């Protein structure tokens, strides 16, 4: 996937100088379906697939983002934000950009390519992975300080304000704070959390969609 990102970035933007690539995983929930909507407990774990964002900062205000999955390039001015249509893939990306810009954390444009190996629309939280990967890519590129918990809550706001999806916090939290080989016990009321090692002892968790 990294080679695909680099190749697509070079094809779209001319070269891969100063390119940085970030990945955020999808998730499957083991216990607590929909209880995050009611400030309950959930127990998700990340999967070995996710969303990748290759990014490079620019010196102007131009934002250019290419989605390999949809074969579409979007362009806009950072200081002239227009809300994308709800449901379009760009609302998850540009919503994150606008929230960070409003906080003064992203002050100039960038070029990015988005790709991934996470199935869409099958309950693995591809939108949360896209939001989280975008936020982490921007953090990596622009160097601002923000905790993973704050990134998760920011990405949840993006779902509410830009995608029109009144989701709970579990998906963004799992994508940003989950660890390989662990499940994440999360109290959605207080956001207290702990990663618990999962020893499958030769067994596998199978996701059927």
PDB file of N, CA, C and O in Angstrom, residues 32-74:
ATOM      1  N   UNK A  32     -20.750  -4.599  23.211  1.00  0.00           N
ATOM      2  CA  UNK A  32     -21.311  -3.272  23.451  1.00  0.00           C
ATOM      3  C   UNK A  32     -21.800  -2.568  22.207  1.00  0.00           C
ATOM      4  O   UNK A  32     -21.530  -1.378  22.027  1.00  0.00           O
ATOM      5  N   UNK A  33     -22.518  -3.274  21.334  1.00  0.00           N
ATOM      6  CA  UNK A  33     -23.034  -2.630  20.119  1.00  0.00           C
ATOM      7  C   UNK A  33     -23.990  -1.487  20.462  1.00  0.00           C
ATOM      8  O   UNK A  33     -24.955  -1.671  21.212  1.00  0.00           O
ATOM      9  N   UNK A  34     -23.697  -0.320  19.931  1.00  0.00           N
ATOM     10  CA  UNK A  34     -24.512   0.895  20.043  1.00  0.00           C
ATOM     11  C   UNK A  34     -24.578   1.465  21.456  1.00  0.00           C
ATOM     12  O   UNK A  34     -25.249   2.471  21.682  1.00  0.00           O
ATOM     13  N   UNK A  35     -23.892   0.859  22.421  1.00  0.00           N
ATOM     14  CA  UNK A  35     -23.938   1.439  23.754  1.00  0.00           C
ATOM     15  C   UNK A  35     -23.140   2.734  23.851  1.00  0.00           C
ATOM     16  O   UNK A  35     -23.301   3.487  24.811  1.00  0.00           O
ATOM     17  N   UNK A  36     -22.283   3.010  22.866  1.00  0.00           N
ATOM     18  CA  UNK A  36     -21.556   4.286  22.896  1.00  0.00           C
ATOM     19  C   UNK A  36     -22.504   5.459  22.692  1.00  0.00           C
ATOM     20  O   UNK A  36     -22.216   6.575  23.122  1.00  0.00           O
ATOM     21  N   UNK A  37     -23.668   5.215  22.058  1.00  0.00           N
ATOM     22  CA  UNK A  37     -24.653   6.279  21.891  1.00  0.00           C
ATOM     23  C   UNK A  37     -25.278   6.678  23.235  1.00  0.00           C
ATOM     24  O   UNK A  37     -25.851   7.752  23.367  1.00  0.00           O
ATOM     25  N   UNK A  38     -25.180   5.774  24.211  1.00  0.00           N
ATOM     26  CA  UNK A  38     -25.819   5.992  25.503  1.00  0.00           C
ATOM     27  C   UNK A  38     -24.793   6.096  26.632  1.00  0.00           C
ATOM     28  O   UNK A  38     -25.102   5.811  27.780  1.00  0.00           O
ATOM     29  N   UNK A  39     -23.570   6.499  26.275  1.00  0.00           N
ATOM     30  CA  UNK A  39     -22.500   6.695  27.252  1.00  0.00           C
ATOM     31  C   UNK A  39     -22.185   5.420  28.029  1.00  0.00           C
ATOM     32  O   UNK A  39     -21.873   5.463  29.223  1.00  0.00           O
ATOM     33  N   UNK A  40     -22.252   4.296  27.342  1.00  0.00           N
ATOM     34  CA  UNK A  40     -21.970   3.023  27.986  1.00  0.00           C
ATOM     35  C   UNK A  40     -20.545   2.554  27.757  1.00  0.00           C
ATOM     36  O   UNK A  40     -19.663   3.323  27.380  1.00  0.00           O
ATOM     37  N   UNK A  41     -20.326   1.264  27.984  1.00  0.00           N
ATOM     38  CA  UNK A  41     -19.013   0.648  27.790  1.00  0.00           C
ATOM     39  C   UNK A  41     -18.977  -0.080  26.449  1.00  0.00           C
ATOM     40  O   UNK A  41     -19.963  -0.703  26.042  1.00  0.00           O
ATOM     41  N   UNK A  42     -17.843  -0.017  25.778  1.00  0.00           N
ATOM     42  CA  UNK A  42     -17.637  -0.746  24.532  1.00  0.00           C
ATOM     43  C   UNK A  42     -16.270  -1.417  24.574  1.00  0.00           C
ATOM     44  O   UNK A  42     -15.399  -1.027  25.366  1.00  0.00           O
ATOM     45  N   UNK A  43     -16.100  -2.407  23.702  1.00  0.00           N
ATOM     46  CA  UNK A  43     -14.863  -3.200  23.730  1.00  0.00           C
ATOM     47  C   UNK A  43     -14.435  -3.517  22.300  1.00  0.00           C
ATOM     48  O   UNK A  43     -14.476  -4.663  21.861  1.00  0.00           O
ATOM     49  N   UNK A  44     -14.000  -2.488  21.536  1.00  0.00           N
ATOM     50  CA  UNK A  44     -13.581  -2.706  20.145  1.00  0.00           C
ATOM     51  C   UNK A  44     -12.123  -3.110  20.043  1.00  0.00           C
ATOM     52  O   UNK A  44     -11.348  -2.950  20.996  1.00  0.00           O
ATOM     53  N   UNK A  45     -11.748  -3.627  18.903  1.00  0.00           N
ATOM     54  CA  UNK A  45     -10.342  -3.855  18.594  1.00  0.00           C
ATOM     55  C   UNK A  45     -10.095  -3.476  17.149  1.00  0.00           C
ATOM     56  O   UNK A  45     -11.000  -3.527  16.304  1.00  0.00           O
ATOM     57  N   UNK A  46      -8.885  -3.040  16.851  1.00  0.00           N
ATOM     58  CA  UNK A  46      -8.550  -2.639  15.493  1.00  0.00           C
ATOM     59  C   UNK A  46      -8.361  -3.865  14.610  1.00  0.00           C
ATOM     60  O   UNK A  46      -8.078  -4.966  15.089  1.00  0.00           O
ATOM     61  N   UNK A  47      -8.523  -3.659  13.310  1.00  0.00           N
ATOM     62  CA  UNK A  47      -8.267  -4.705  12.330  1.00  0.00           C
ATOM     63  C   UNK A  47      -6.985  -4.356  11.582  1.00  0.00           C
ATOM     64  O   UNK A  47      -6.436  -3.264  11.729  1.00  0.00           O
ATOM     65  N   UNK A  48      -6.508  -5.324  10.791  1.00  0.00           N
ATOM     66  CA  UNK A  48      -5.218  -5.124  10.112  1.00  0.00           C
ATOM     67  C   UNK A  48      -5.376  -4.443   8.759  1.00  0.00           C
ATOM     68  O   UNK A  48      -4.523  -4.581   7.884  1.00  0.00           O
ATOM     69  N   UNK A  49      -6.443  -3.708   8.597  1.00  0.00           N
ATOM     70  CA  UNK A  49      -6.664  -2.911   7.395  1.00  0.00           C
ATOM     71  C   UNK A  49      -7.044  -1.497   7.806  1.00  0.00           C
ATOM     72  O   UNK A  49      -7.529  -1.285   8.916  1.00  0.00           O
ATOM     73  N   UNK A  50      -6.819  -0.552   6.895  1.00  0.00           N
ATOM     74  CA  UNK A  50      -7.136   0.814   7.255  1.00  0.00           C
ATOM     75  C   UNK A  50      -7.065   1.770   6.094  1.00  0.00           C
ATOM     76  O   UNK A  50      -7.091   1.376   4.930  1.00  0.00           O
ATOM     77  N   UNK A  51      -6.980   3.047   6.434  1.00  0.00           N
ATOM     78  CA  UNK A  51      -6.915   4.137   5.462  1.00  0.00           C
ATOM     79  C   UNK A  51      -5.531   4.770   5.550  1.00  0.00           C
ATOM     80  O   UNK A  51      -5.029   5.048   6.645  1.00  0.00           O
ATOM     81  N   UNK A  52      -4.923   4.994   4.390  1.00  0.00           N
ATOM     82  CA  UNK A  52      -3.589   5.591   4.296  1.00  0.00           C
ATOM     83  C   UNK A  52      -3.709   6.985   3.687  1.00  0.00           C
ATOM     84  O   UNK A  52      -4.442   7.176   2.705  1.00  0.00           O
ATOM     85  N   UNK A  53      -2.979   7.932   4.243  1.00  0.00           N
ATOM     86  CA  UNK A  53      -2.935   9.295   3.704  1.00  0.00           C
ATOM     87  C   UNK A  53      -1.480   9.674   3.485  1.00  0.00           C
ATOM     88  O   UNK A  53      -0.673   9.667   4.432  1.00  0.00           O
ATOM     89  N   UNK A  54      -1.146   9.990   2.239  1.00  0.00           N
ATOM     90  CA  UNK A  54       0.155  10.549   1.911  1.00  0.00           C
ATOM     91  C   UNK A  54       0.012  12.051   1.768  1.00  0.00           C
ATOM     92  O   UNK A  54      -0.881  12.518   1.044  1.00  0.00           O
ATOM     93  N   UNK A  55       0.857  12.818   2.444  1.00  0.00           N
ATOM     94  CA  UNK A  55       0.646  14.266   2.519  1.00  0.00           C
ATOM     95  C   UNK A  55       1.953  15.026   2.380  1.00  0.00           C
ATOM     96  O   UNK A  55       3.021  14.549   2.778  1.00  0.00           O
ATOM     97  N   UNK A  56       1.832  16.225   1.815  1.00  0.00           N
ATOM     98  CA  UNK A  56       2.964  17.146   1.702  1.00  0.00           C
ATOM     99  C   UNK A  56       2.431  18.575   1.833  1.00  0.00           C
ATOM    100  O   UNK A  56       1.476  18.960   1.152  1.00  0.00           O
ATOM    101  N   UNK A  57       3.038  19.347   2.719  1.00  0.00           N
ATOM    102  CA  UNK A  57       2.609  20.731   2.920  1.00  0.00           C
ATOM    103  C   UNK A  57       3.012  21.601   1.743  1.00  0.00           C
ATOM    104  O   UNK A  57       4.013  21.356   1.067  1.00  0.00           O
ATOM    105  N   UNK A  58       2.220  22.642   1.504  1.00  0.00           N
ATOM    106  CA  UNK A  58       2.517  23.645   0.468  1.00  0.00           C
ATOM    107  C   UNK A  58       2.688  25.011   1.146  1.00  0.00           C
ATOM    108  O   UNK A  58       2.347  25.181   2.315  1.00  0.00           O
ATOM    109  N   UNK A  59       3.182  25.949   0.400  1.00  0.00           N
ATOM    110  CA  UNK A  59       3.404  27.278   0.964  1.00  0.00           C
ATOM    111  C   UNK A  59       2.231  28.217   0.735  1.00  0.00           C
ATOM    112  O   UNK A  59       2.168  29.293   1.337  1.00  0.00           O
ATOM    113  N   UNK A  60       1.285  27.823  -0.120  1.00  0.00           N
ATOM    114  CA  UNK A  60       0.124  28.679  -0.385  1.00  0.00           C
ATOM    115  C   UNK A  60      -1.087  28.150   0.382  1.00  0.00           C
ATOM    116  O   UNK A  60      -0.965  27.323   1.273  1.00  0.00           O
ATOM    117  N   UNK A  61      -2.265  28.632   0.035  1.00  0.00           N
ATOM    118  CA  UNK A  61      -3.495  28.247   0.712  1.00  0.00           C
ATOM    119  C   UNK A  61      -4.270  27.151  -0.040  1.00  0.00           C
ATOM    120  O   UNK A  61      -5.374  26.795   0.354  1.00  0.00           O
ATOM    121  N   UNK A  62      -3.662  26.592  -1.069  1.00  0.00           N
ATOM    122  CA  UNK A  62      -4.344  25.602  -1.893  1.00  0.00           C
ATOM    123  C   UNK A  62      -4.315  24.222  -1.239  1.00  0.00           C
ATOM    124  O   UNK A  62      -3.270  23.738  -0.808  1.00  0.00           O
ATOM    125  N   UNK A  63      -5.497  23.599  -1.164  1.00  0.00           N
ATOM    126  CA  UNK A  63      -5.636  22.225  -0.676  1.00  0.00           C
ATOM    127  C   UNK A  63      -6.039  21.354  -1.855  1.00  0.00           C
ATOM    128  O   UNK A  63      -7.035  21.614  -2.524  1.00  0.00           O
ATOM    129  N   UNK A  64      -5.245  20.327  -2.103  1.00  0.00           N
ATOM    130  CA  UNK A  64      -5.514  19.407  -3.211  1.00  0.00           C
ATOM    131  C   UNK A  64      -5.437  17.982  -2.675  1.00  0.00           C
ATOM    132  O   UNK A  64      -4.413  17.562  -2.135  1.00  0.00           O
ATOM    133  N   UNK A  65      -6.534  17.243  -2.785  1.00  0.00           N
ATOM    134  CA  UNK A  65      -6.621  15.898  -2.231  1.00  0.00           C
ATOM    135  C   UNK A  65      -7.154  14.954  -3.288  1.00  0.00           C
ATOM    136  O   UNK A  65      -8.218  15.201  -3.874  1.00  0.00           O
ATOM    137  N   UNK A  66      -6.424  13.860  -3.519  1.00  0.00           N
ATOM    138  CA  UNK A  66      -6.841  12.854  -4.499  1.00  0.00           C
ATOM    139  C   UNK A  66      -7.225  11.572  -3.785  1.00  0.00           C
ATOM    140  O   UNK A  66      -6.475  11.062  -2.946  1.00  0.00           O
ATOM    141  N   UNK A  67      -8.402  11.041  -4.102  1.00  0.00           N
ATOM    142  CA  UNK A  67      -8.849   9.752  -3.578  1.00  0.00           C
ATOM    143  C   UNK A  67      -8.620   8.681  -4.632  1.00  0.00           C
ATOM    144  O   UNK A  67      -9.248   8.706  -5.693  1.00  0.00           O
ATOM    145  N   UNK A  68      -7.726   7.743  -4.330  1.00  0.00           N
ATOM    146  CA  UNK A  68      -7.479   6.652  -5.264  1.00  0.00           C
ATOM    147  C   UNK A  68      -8.695   5.751  -5.388  1.00  0.00           C
ATOM    148  O   UNK A  68      -9.001   5.227  -6.466  1.00  0.00           O
ATOM    149  N   UNK A  69      -9.400   5.543  -4.288  1.00  0.00           N
ATOM    150  CA  UNK A  69     -10.563   4.660  -4.299  1.00  0.00           C
ATOM    151  C   UNK A  69     -11.661   5.182  -5.223  1.00  0.00           C
ATOM    152  O   UNK A  69     -12.301   4.418  -5.935  1.00  0.00           O
ATOM    153  N   UNK A  70     -11.869   6.499  -5.220  1.00  0.00           N
ATOM    154  CA  UNK A  70     -12.935   7.089  -6.028  1.00  0.00           C
ATOM    155  C   UNK A  70     -12.418   7.742  -7.308  1.00  0.00           C
ATOM    156  O   UNK A  70     -13.219   8.215  -8.122  1.00  0.00           O
ATOM    157  N   UNK A  71     -11.098   7.787  -7.487  1.00  0.00           N
ATOM    158  CA  UNK A  71     -10.533   8.365  -8.690  1.00  0.00           C
ATOM    159  C   UNK A  71     -10.890   9.824  -8.879  1.00  0.00           C
ATOM    160  O   UNK A  71     -11.141  10.269 -10.002  1.00  0.00           O
ATOM    161  N   UNK A  72     -10.876  10.590  -7.794  1.00  0.00           N
ATOM    162  CA  UNK A  72     -11.356  11.977  -7.833  1.00  0.00           C
ATOM    163  C   UNK A  72     -10.384  12.904  -7.112  1.00  0.00           C
ATOM    164  O   UNK A  72      -9.914  12.603  -6.016  1.00  0.00           O
ATOM    165  N   UNK A  73     -10.099  14.032  -7.742  1.00  0.00           N
ATOM    166  CA  UNK A  73      -9.265  15.073  -7.155  1.00  0.00           C
ATOM    167  C   UNK A  73     -10.140  16.253  -6.767  1.00  0.00           C
ATOM    168  O   UNK A  73     -10.914  16.762  -7.584  1.00  0.00           O
ATOM    169  N   UNK A  74     -10.032  16.695  -5.514  1.00  0.00           N
ATOM    170  CA  UNK A  74     -10.743  17.892  -5.083  1.00  0.00           C
ATOM    171  C   UNK A  74      -9.717  18.984  -4.798  1.00  0.00           C
ATOM    172  O   UNK A  74      -8.610  18.715  -4.352  1.00  0.00           O
TER     173      UNK A  74
END
